[in-house]
Short mmCIF file of C-alpha atoms and ligand atoms in Angstrom, two decimals:
data_model
loop_
_atom_site.label_atom_id
_atom_site.label_comp_id
_atom_site.label_asym_id
_atom_site.label_seq_id
_atom_site.Cartn_x
_atom_site.Cartn_y
_atom_site.Cartn_z
CA MET A 18 -93.19 137.76 63.10
CA PRO A 19 -93.00 136.30 59.72
CA LYS A 20 -91.45 133.05 59.91
CA PHE A 21 -88.79 133.93 57.34
CA LEU A 22 -87.72 137.07 59.34
CA LEU A 23 -87.06 134.76 62.51
CA VAL A 24 -85.06 131.74 60.38
CA LEU A 25 -82.83 134.74 58.99
CA ILE A 26 -82.34 135.89 62.71
CA VAL A 27 -81.70 133.02 63.96
CA LEU A 28 -78.89 132.17 61.10
CA LEU A 29 -77.65 135.65 61.98
CA ALA A 30 -77.12 135.01 65.27
CA PHE A 31 -75.65 131.73 64.78
CA SER A 32 -73.26 133.09 62.01
CA SER A 33 -72.38 136.42 64.05
CA SER A 34 -71.45 134.17 67.08
CA THR A 35 -68.20 132.69 65.87
CA THR A 36 -66.67 135.98 65.42
CA ALA A 37 -68.34 138.17 68.37
CA THR A 38 -66.82 136.07 71.24
CA THR A 39 -63.45 138.10 71.56
CA ALA A 40 -65.69 141.16 72.03
CA ASP A 41 -65.64 143.22 75.13
CA PRO A 42 -68.61 142.36 76.73
CA ALA A 43 -68.96 139.25 75.38
CA TRP A 44 -72.08 139.30 73.00
CA ASP A 45 -75.13 137.39 75.15
CA GLY A 46 -76.82 136.29 71.25
CA THR A 47 -79.57 138.41 71.39
CA LEU A 48 -79.98 140.59 68.59
CA ARG A 49 -80.99 144.26 69.51
CA ARG A 50 -82.29 147.44 67.61
CA ILE A 51 -81.68 150.54 69.39
CA ARG A 52 -82.87 154.13 68.21
CA VAL A 53 -79.46 156.31 68.96
CA PRO A 54 -78.44 159.24 67.25
CA ILE A 55 -74.99 159.43 66.75
CA LEU A 56 -73.87 163.04 65.91
CA MET A 57 -71.23 163.46 63.47
CA TYR A 58 -69.37 166.73 64.07
CA HIS A 59 -65.99 167.87 62.24
CA TYR A 60 -64.42 171.13 62.65
CA VAL A 61 -65.83 173.63 65.60
CA SER A 62 -64.18 176.82 64.72
CA GLU A 63 -64.51 180.15 62.89
CA LEU A 64 -64.39 179.95 59.24
CA PRO A 65 -61.07 180.83 57.52
CA ALA A 66 -61.52 183.77 54.94
CA ASP A 67 -60.54 181.25 52.24
CA ALA A 68 -63.17 178.59 53.45
CA ASP A 69 -64.53 176.45 50.29
CA ASP A 70 -68.16 175.05 50.35
CA ILE A 71 -66.44 171.63 51.89
CA ARG A 72 -65.37 173.33 54.94
CA LYS A 73 -68.03 175.55 55.24
CA GLY A 74 -69.90 172.48 55.28
CA LEU A 75 -67.93 170.61 57.71
CA THR A 76 -67.59 173.90 60.26
CA VAL A 77 -70.06 174.68 63.29
CA VAL A 78 -68.66 177.94 64.79
CA PRO A 79 -68.53 177.44 68.44
CA PRO A 80 -71.55 179.71 69.62
CA LEU A 81 -73.57 177.56 67.19
CA PHE A 82 -72.11 174.44 68.61
CA HIS A 83 -72.40 175.98 72.38
CA ALA A 84 -76.45 176.02 71.42
CA HIS A 85 -76.71 172.91 70.12
CA MET A 86 -75.45 171.73 73.60
CA GLN A 87 -77.75 173.89 75.38
CA TYR A 88 -80.41 172.38 73.32
CA LEU A 89 -79.56 168.79 73.96
CA SER A 90 -79.54 169.87 77.81
CA ASP A 91 -82.82 171.89 77.81
CA ALA A 92 -84.11 169.04 75.68
CA GLY A 93 -83.47 165.83 78.00
CA PHE A 94 -80.93 164.39 76.09
CA THR A 95 -78.09 162.32 77.89
CA PRO A 96 -74.90 161.95 75.73
CA ILE A 97 -73.48 158.31 76.12
CA SER A 98 -70.21 156.82 74.88
CA LEU A 99 -70.18 154.57 72.50
CA TYR A 100 -68.93 152.04 75.13
CA GLU A 101 -72.21 152.21 76.81
CA LEU A 102 -73.90 151.71 73.22
CA ASN A 103 -71.81 148.54 72.76
CA ALA A 104 -73.07 147.28 76.26
CA ALA A 105 -76.53 148.01 75.17
CA LEU A 106 -76.45 146.17 72.20
CA THR A 107 -74.37 143.30 72.99
CA ILE A 108 -75.88 142.26 76.66
CA GLY A 109 -78.79 144.92 76.86
CA VAL A 110 -77.33 147.11 79.66
CA PRO A 111 -79.82 150.03 79.94
CA LEU A 112 -79.37 153.20 78.38
CA PRO A 113 -80.31 156.49 80.19
CA PRO A 114 -83.30 158.64 79.03
CA LYS A 115 -82.83 160.04 75.05
CA PRO A 116 -79.42 158.75 74.99
CA ILE A 117 -77.28 160.67 71.99
CA VAL A 118 -73.79 160.19 70.89
CA LEU A 119 -71.47 163.07 70.13
CA THR A 120 -68.96 162.27 67.44
CA LEU A 121 -66.22 164.68 66.51
CA ASP A 122 -63.77 163.11 63.66
CA ASP A 123 -60.27 164.03 62.87
CA GLY A 124 -59.07 165.39 66.05
CA TYR A 125 -58.62 169.18 64.96
CA ILE A 126 -56.96 171.38 67.53
CA ASP A 127 -60.46 173.14 68.01
CA ALA A 128 -61.64 169.62 69.83
CA TYR A 129 -59.15 171.12 72.38
CA THR A 130 -59.28 174.60 72.49
CA ASN A 131 -63.29 175.05 71.70
CA VAL A 132 -65.05 171.59 72.17
CA PHE A 133 -63.49 169.94 75.17
CA PRO A 134 -64.50 173.37 77.54
CA ILE A 135 -67.90 173.58 76.05
CA LEU A 136 -68.76 169.55 76.64
CA ARG A 137 -66.97 169.83 80.53
CA GLN A 138 -69.44 172.80 80.93
CA TYR A 139 -72.29 170.63 80.36
CA GLY A 140 -70.94 167.35 82.06
CA PHE A 141 -70.90 165.82 78.77
CA THR A 142 -68.91 163.18 77.14
CA GLY A 143 -67.57 163.25 73.77
CA THR A 144 -65.93 160.58 71.06
CA PHE A 145 -63.42 161.86 69.43
CA PHE A 146 -61.81 160.15 66.48
CA ILE A 147 -58.11 160.66 66.03
CA ILE A 148 -55.58 160.70 62.87
CA THR A 149 -52.56 159.72 64.65
CA ALA A 150 -49.91 160.73 62.53
CA ARG A 151 -50.89 164.01 62.61
CA ALA A 152 -50.38 163.78 66.22
CA ASP A 153 -47.42 162.07 65.82
CA ALA A 154 -45.83 164.93 63.57
CA LYS A 155 -46.76 167.69 65.74
CA ASP A 156 -49.06 169.00 63.26
CA PRO A 157 -50.15 172.59 64.83
CA ALA A 158 -53.67 172.46 63.14
CA TYR A 159 -54.41 168.87 65.36
CA ILE A 160 -54.24 168.28 68.79
CA SER A 161 -51.15 166.64 70.37
CA TRP A 162 -50.58 163.62 72.26
CA ALA A 163 -50.68 165.44 75.74
CA GLN A 164 -53.81 166.99 74.64
CA ILE A 165 -55.37 163.46 73.67
CA LYS A 166 -53.87 162.15 77.09
CA GLU A 167 -55.44 165.24 79.01
CA MET A 168 -58.91 164.74 77.19
CA SER A 169 -58.92 160.65 77.70
CA ASP A 170 -58.31 161.51 81.53
CA ALA A 171 -61.08 163.75 81.57
CA GLY A 172 -63.49 161.09 80.51
CA MET A 173 -63.54 161.77 76.73
CA SER A 174 -63.35 158.85 74.62
CA MET A 175 -60.24 159.35 72.33
CA GLU A 176 -60.51 156.68 69.52
CA PRO A 177 -58.48 155.74 66.27
CA HIS A 178 -59.41 157.39 63.08
CA THR A 179 -56.41 155.64 61.26
CA LYS A 180 -52.82 156.85 60.99
CA ASP A 181 -53.14 158.93 57.83
CA HIS A 182 -56.86 159.20 57.14
CA VAL A 183 -56.62 157.45 53.79
CA ASP A 184 -59.16 155.61 51.74
CA LEU A 185 -59.10 151.86 53.47
CA ARG A 186 -60.85 150.21 50.56
CA GLU A 187 -58.92 147.77 48.23
CA ARG A 188 -55.79 147.51 50.02
CA ASP A 189 -54.09 144.54 51.02
CA HIS A 190 -53.70 143.07 54.83
CA ASP A 191 -50.79 144.71 55.77
CA PHE A 192 -51.57 147.84 54.77
CA LEU A 193 -54.83 147.73 57.10
CA ILE A 194 -52.93 146.33 60.11
CA TYR A 195 -50.66 149.54 59.96
CA GLN A 196 -53.17 152.03 59.55
CA MET A 197 -55.77 150.48 61.61
CA LYS A 198 -53.61 148.52 64.46
CA GLY A 199 -50.79 151.43 63.81
CA SER A 200 -53.57 153.99 65.36
CA ILE A 201 -54.83 151.88 68.21
CA GLU A 202 -51.25 151.29 69.21
CA SER A 203 -50.30 154.97 69.37
CA LEU A 204 -53.41 155.84 71.37
CA THR A 205 -52.95 153.12 73.82
CA ALA A 206 -49.11 153.86 74.19
CA PHE A 207 -50.22 157.51 74.95
CA THR A 208 -53.64 157.14 76.78
CA GLY A 209 -53.22 154.17 79.06
CA ARG A 210 -56.28 152.62 77.30
CA ILE A 211 -56.98 150.11 74.78
CA PRO A 212 -59.41 152.21 72.09
CA ARG A 213 -62.06 149.61 71.16
CA MET A 214 -63.88 152.01 68.57
CA PHE A 215 -63.29 152.83 65.02
CA SER A 216 -64.33 155.39 62.66
CA TYR A 217 -63.74 154.73 58.92
CA PRO A 218 -62.15 157.49 57.02
CA VAL A 219 -64.64 159.49 54.95
CA GLY A 220 -67.08 156.35 55.96
CA HIS A 221 -65.29 153.98 53.61
CA TYR A 222 -64.91 150.30 53.89
CA ASP A 223 -65.11 147.26 52.12
CA PRO A 224 -64.89 143.33 53.38
CA ALA A 225 -61.55 143.20 53.73
CA VAL A 226 -61.68 146.12 56.20
CA LEU A 227 -64.50 144.59 58.52
CA THR A 228 -62.24 141.56 58.70
CA VAL A 229 -59.49 143.35 60.16
CA ALA A 230 -61.69 145.50 62.29
CA ASP A 231 -63.46 142.20 63.66
CA GLU A 232 -59.67 140.83 63.84
CA LEU A 233 -58.54 143.73 65.82
CA ASN A 234 -61.53 143.49 68.52
CA ILE A 235 -62.76 146.95 67.57
CA ASP A 236 -66.51 146.72 69.12
CA ILE A 237 -68.36 149.47 67.14
CA ALA A 238 -66.93 151.06 64.08
CA VAL A 239 -69.25 154.45 62.61
CA SER A 240 -69.59 155.14 58.97
CA THR A 241 -70.93 158.48 57.38
CA ALA A 242 -74.19 156.63 56.19
CA SER A 243 -77.26 158.64 57.60
CA GLY A 244 -79.56 157.33 60.39
CA ASP A 245 -80.19 156.60 64.05
CA LEU A 246 -81.03 152.80 64.29
CA GLN A 247 -78.34 150.89 65.94
CA THR A 248 -78.15 147.17 65.57
CA THR A 249 -76.12 144.51 67.28
CA SER A 250 -75.28 142.76 63.86
CA GLY A 251 -74.35 146.13 62.41
CA ARG A 252 -71.47 147.34 65.22
CA LEU A 253 -68.87 147.51 62.51
CA HIS A 254 -70.78 149.90 60.13
CA LEU A 255 -73.23 151.99 62.50
CA PRO A 256 -74.46 155.04 61.17
CA ARG A 257 -74.67 158.49 62.05
CA VAL A 258 -76.54 161.72 61.80
CA ARG A 259 -74.38 164.53 60.19
CA VAL A 260 -74.22 167.65 61.46
CA LEU A 261 -74.12 170.22 58.94
CA GLY A 262 -72.13 173.94 59.33
CA ASN A 263 -75.38 175.88 58.95
CA MET A 264 -77.55 173.54 61.10
CA SER A 265 -79.79 175.96 63.08
CA VAL A 266 -80.98 174.84 66.90
CA ALA A 267 -84.46 174.36 65.13
CA ALA A 268 -82.94 171.87 62.35
CA LEU A 269 -80.78 169.75 64.81
CA ALA A 270 -84.02 169.35 66.73
CA SER A 271 -86.42 168.53 63.83
CA VAL A 272 -83.34 165.83 62.71
CA LEU A 273 -83.65 164.48 66.43
CA ARG A 274 -87.45 164.18 66.34
CA SER A 275 -87.89 162.39 62.89
CA PRO A 276 -88.40 158.78 63.19
ZN1 ZN B 319 -62.27 162.06 58.93
#
């Protein structure tokens, strides 16, 4: 390893150690890099007749989602939670063979009606990022607090995606606390578990957002940047693999094979 890289790593380890001490589990000071694809889904539903290109891109129809899960099962992938990934990155807890994380953003009603039963059928765990004000408003297009609690009790990770799904960049501290801590507190109140993961709306964040994420003891936050190399130092902006609506099983398999 070139000497400057070694120096950089030592410097990074030193500078980050002061902020990571409150994370759970406490970081042991070793920087790790692990290849774990974090798949990013949105809608798993039939397409409405008036769907535009954006909705089409975000929508995987249920039979295709089922086929994706069948492929992951057949190919020996093991869906894990972000808590397991965090333990691997912070204290080196070994991961199962071919680990993969299944994330579903926004908490649409189909997360309960379509995704939840399929994941249970395979014994897979999923991570669902919830826009908590939609549940507060009892919006029928989104999952309810009772459904969120049921999924949490069944072993799914129900995690915050802000209260209102707004762009978090260039906001003041109070606004970030309201959106980020507010969604964490709502999930804590309704599930009885303190969520420690986070997803930035549309993947957007800036340095102030990262500071608040750290203040709130968030262990892992995911962005929409593309990639599967997960690092200890990048835990507040881990990349994901976007699953497009028309992604066939063969295309998914190809994405997961490429380095
Ligand atoms: Zn979103």
